[in-house]
């Protein structure tokens, strides 16, 4: 089983102009693989989720489904803004691996009816092995009630 040793944000702009369409950031994820992973050259799917945090961090609920894994935030305070996601396929070919993930985010766009003066970015990384549990919600459907 792989272990995420660290997740770091790099190249964060010091100032973001309101209305800017794209800001480039880089996420560095350091992963350590177990000896058994190395023997099997186990494939993994790394998911990177970037949020703008408002107050306490929303508790993440991860529904692993290989390359379609999703993260559902459980709001404890004010709901955080989801800013972007990247999915990267990796193989356990060395004991430690550093994954450099460039991302383009719309940091100057606001989703809420509130005045923001800063962004508090945090990255949540999760990794799903090819041999693991899988989860998926059905598509929503609507039906009518009869009285």
CSV table of C-alpha atoms in Angstrom, one decimal:
chain,number,residue,atom,x,y,z
A,1,UNK,CA,0.0,0.0,0.0
A,2,UNK,CA,1.3,3.4,-0.9
A,3,UNK,CA,1.7,6.2,1.6
A,4,UNK,CA,1.5,9.9,0.8
A,5,UNK,CA,4.4,11.5,2.7
A,6,UNK,CA,3.7,15.2,1.8
A,7,UNK,CA,1.7,17.5,-0.4
A,8,UNK,CA,3.0,20.9,-1.2
A,9,UNK,CA,1.7,23.9,-3.1
A,10,UNK,CA,4.2,25.8,-5.1
A,11,UNK,CA,4.2,28.8,-7.5
A,12,UNK,CA,1.2,30.4,-5.8
A,13,UNK,CA,0.7,34.0,-7.0
A,14,UNK,CA,1.2,36.6,-4.3
A,15,UNK,CA,-1.6,38.7,-5.8
A,16,UNK,CA,-4.6,37.6,-7.7
A,17,UNK,CA,-6.5,40.1,-9.9
A,18,UNK,CA,-10.3,39.8,-9.5
A,19,UNK,CA,-11.7,38.4,-12.7
A,20,UNK,CA,-8.5,36.7,-13.8
A,21,UNK,CA,-9.4,33.5,-15.7
A,22,UNK,CA,-6.4,31.4,-15.1
A,23,UNK,CA,-3.6,31.2,-12.4
A,24,UNK,CA,-1.0,28.5,-12.7
A,25,UNK,CA,0.1,26.6,-9.6
A,26,UNK,CA,2.1,23.5,-9.0
A,27,UNK,CA,1.4,20.7,-6.5
A,28,UNK,CA,4.3,18.4,-5.4
A,29,UNK,CA,3.2,15.1,-4.0
A,30,UNK,CA,5.8,12.8,-2.4
A,31,UNK,CA,4.7,9.1,-2.3
A,32,UNK,CA,6.3,6.1,-0.6
A,33,UNK,CA,5.6,2.6,-1.9
A,34,UNK,CA,5.6,-0.6,0.1
A,35,UNK,CA,8.0,-3.4,-1.0
A,36,UNK,CA,5.0,-5.5,-2.1
A,37,UNK,CA,3.9,-2.6,-4.4
A,38,UNK,CA,7.4,-2.5,-5.9
A,39,UNK,CA,7.4,-6.3,-6.6
A,40,UNK,CA,4.1,-6.0,-8.5
A,41,UNK,CA,4.9,-2.6,-10.0
A,42,UNK,CA,1.4,-1.7,-8.7
A,43,UNK,CA,-0.5,0.9,-10.7
A,44,UNK,CA,-2.1,3.7,-8.6
A,45,UNK,CA,-4.4,6.7,-9.4
A,46,UNK,CA,-3.4,9.9,-7.6
A,47,UNK,CA,-6.2,12.4,-7.1
A,48,UNK,CA,-5.4,16.1,-6.3
A,49,UNK,CA,-8.2,18.3,-5.0
A,50,UNK,CA,-7.7,22.1,-4.4
A,51,UNK,CA,-10.0,24.1,-2.1
A,52,UNK,CA,-10.3,27.6,-0.9
A,53,UNK,CA,-10.9,27.1,2.9
A,54,UNK,CA,-13.4,29.3,4.8
A,55,UNK,CA,-13.1,28.7,8.5
A,56,UNK,CA,-12.5,25.1,9.6
A,57,UNK,CA,-11.5,22.6,6.9
A,58,UNK,CA,-14.5,20.6,5.6
A,59,UNK,CA,-14.1,16.9,6.5
A,60,UNK,CA,-13.4,14.9,3.3
A,61,UNK,CA,-15.5,11.8,2.4
A,62,UNK,CA,-13.6,9.9,-0.3
A,63,UNK,CA,-15.5,7.6,-2.6
A,64,UNK,CA,-12.7,5.6,-4.2
A,65,UNK,CA,-13.4,4.4,-7.7
A,66,UNK,CA,-9.9,4.2,-9.4
A,67,UNK,CA,-9.8,7.1,-11.9
A,68,UNK,CA,-13.3,8.3,-11.1
A,69,UNK,CA,-12.8,8.8,-7.3
A,70,UNK,CA,-14.7,11.7,-5.9
A,71,UNK,CA,-14.4,13.8,-2.8
A,72,UNK,CA,-17.5,15.0,-0.9
A,73,UNK,CA,-16.8,17.7,1.7
A,74,UNK,CA,-18.8,17.4,4.9
A,75,UNK,CA,-19.2,21.0,5.9
A,76,UNK,CA,-18.5,21.9,9.6
A,77,UNK,CA,-18.6,25.7,9.3
A,78,UNK,CA,-19.0,27.6,6.0
A,79,UNK,CA,-18.7,25.4,2.9
A,80,UNK,CA,-15.3,25.5,1.2
A,81,UNK,CA,-14.9,26.4,-2.5
A,82,UNK,CA,-13.8,23.6,-4.7
A,83,UNK,CA,-11.3,25.1,-7.2
A,84,UNK,CA,-10.0,22.2,-9.2
A,85,UNK,CA,-9.0,18.5,-9.6
A,86,UNK,CA,-6.2,16.6,-11.4
A,87,UNK,CA,-5.9,12.8,-11.8
A,88,UNK,CA,-2.5,11.3,-12.4
A,89,UNK,CA,-1.7,7.6,-13.1
A,90,UNK,CA,1.5,6.4,-11.4
A,91,UNK,CA,3.3,3.0,-11.1
A,92,UNK,CA,5.2,1.7,-8.1
A,93,UNK,CA,8.6,1.5,-9.8
A,94,UNK,CA,10.8,3.1,-7.1
A,95,UNK,CA,10.5,3.3,-3.3
A,96,UNK,CA,9.8,7.0,-3.3
A,97,UNK,CA,8.2,9.1,-6.1
A,98,UNK,CA,7.7,12.8,-6.4
A,99,UNK,CA,4.8,13.8,-8.6
A,100,UNK,CA,4.9,17.3,-10.0
A,101,UNK,CA,1.4,18.4,-11.0
A,102,UNK,CA,0.9,21.7,-12.8
A,103,UNK,CA,-2.7,23.1,-12.4
A,104,UNK,CA,-4.5,26.0,-13.9
A,105,UNK,CA,-7.1,27.4,-11.5
A,106,UNK,CA,-9.6,30.3,-11.8
A,107,UNK,CA,-8.5,32.0,-8.5
A,108,UNK,CA,-9.9,35.4,-9.5
A,109,UNK,CA,-13.4,34.1,-9.9
A,110,UNK,CA,-15.8,34.0,-7.0
A,111,UNK,CA,-18.6,31.5,-6.4
A,112,UNK,CA,-20.3,33.3,-3.5
A,113,UNK,CA,-22.1,36.5,-2.8
A,114,UNK,CA,-19.4,37.7,-0.4
A,115,UNK,CA,-16.4,40.0,-0.3
A,116,UNK,CA,-13.2,38.1,-0.3
A,117,UNK,CA,-9.8,39.7,0.3
A,118,UNK,CA,-7.7,36.5,0.3
A,119,UNK,CA,-7.7,32.9,-0.7
A,120,UNK,CA,-6.6,30.2,1.8
A,121,UNK,CA,-5.7,27.3,-0.6
A,122,UNK,CA,-5.3,23.8,0.6
A,123,UNK,CA,-4.7,20.6,-1.4
A,124,UNK,CA,-6.1,17.2,-0.5
A,125,UNK,CA,-4.4,14.2,-2.1
A,126,UNK,CA,-5.7,10.7,-2.1
A,127,UNK,CA,-4.3,7.6,-3.9
A,128,UNK,CA,-6.2,4.6,-5.1
A,129,UNK,CA,-4.5,1.3,-6.0
A,130,UNK,CA,-5.7,-0.8,-8.9
A,131,UNK,CA,-6.7,-3.5,-6.4
A,132,UNK,CA,-9.0,-1.7,-3.9
A,133,UNK,CA,-12.5,-0.9,-3.0
A,134,UNK,CA,-14.7,0.9,-5.6
A,135,UNK,CA,-17.7,3.1,-5.0
A,136,UNK,CA,-20.2,5.1,-7.1
A,137,UNK,CA,-23.4,6.9,-6.7
A,138,UNK,CA,-26.3,6.4,-9.0
A,139,UNK,CA,-27.5,9.2,-11.2
A,140,UNK,CA,-30.2,11.3,-9.5
A,141,UNK,CA,-33.7,10.7,-10.6
A,142,UNK,CA,-37.0,12.5,-9.8
A,143,UNK,CA,-40.4,11.0,-9.2
A,144,UNK,CA,-43.8,12.5,-8.3
A,145,UNK,CA,-45.6,12.1,-5.0
A,146,UNK,CA,-49.2,11.2,-5.0
A,147,UNK,CA,-51.6,12.4,-2.2
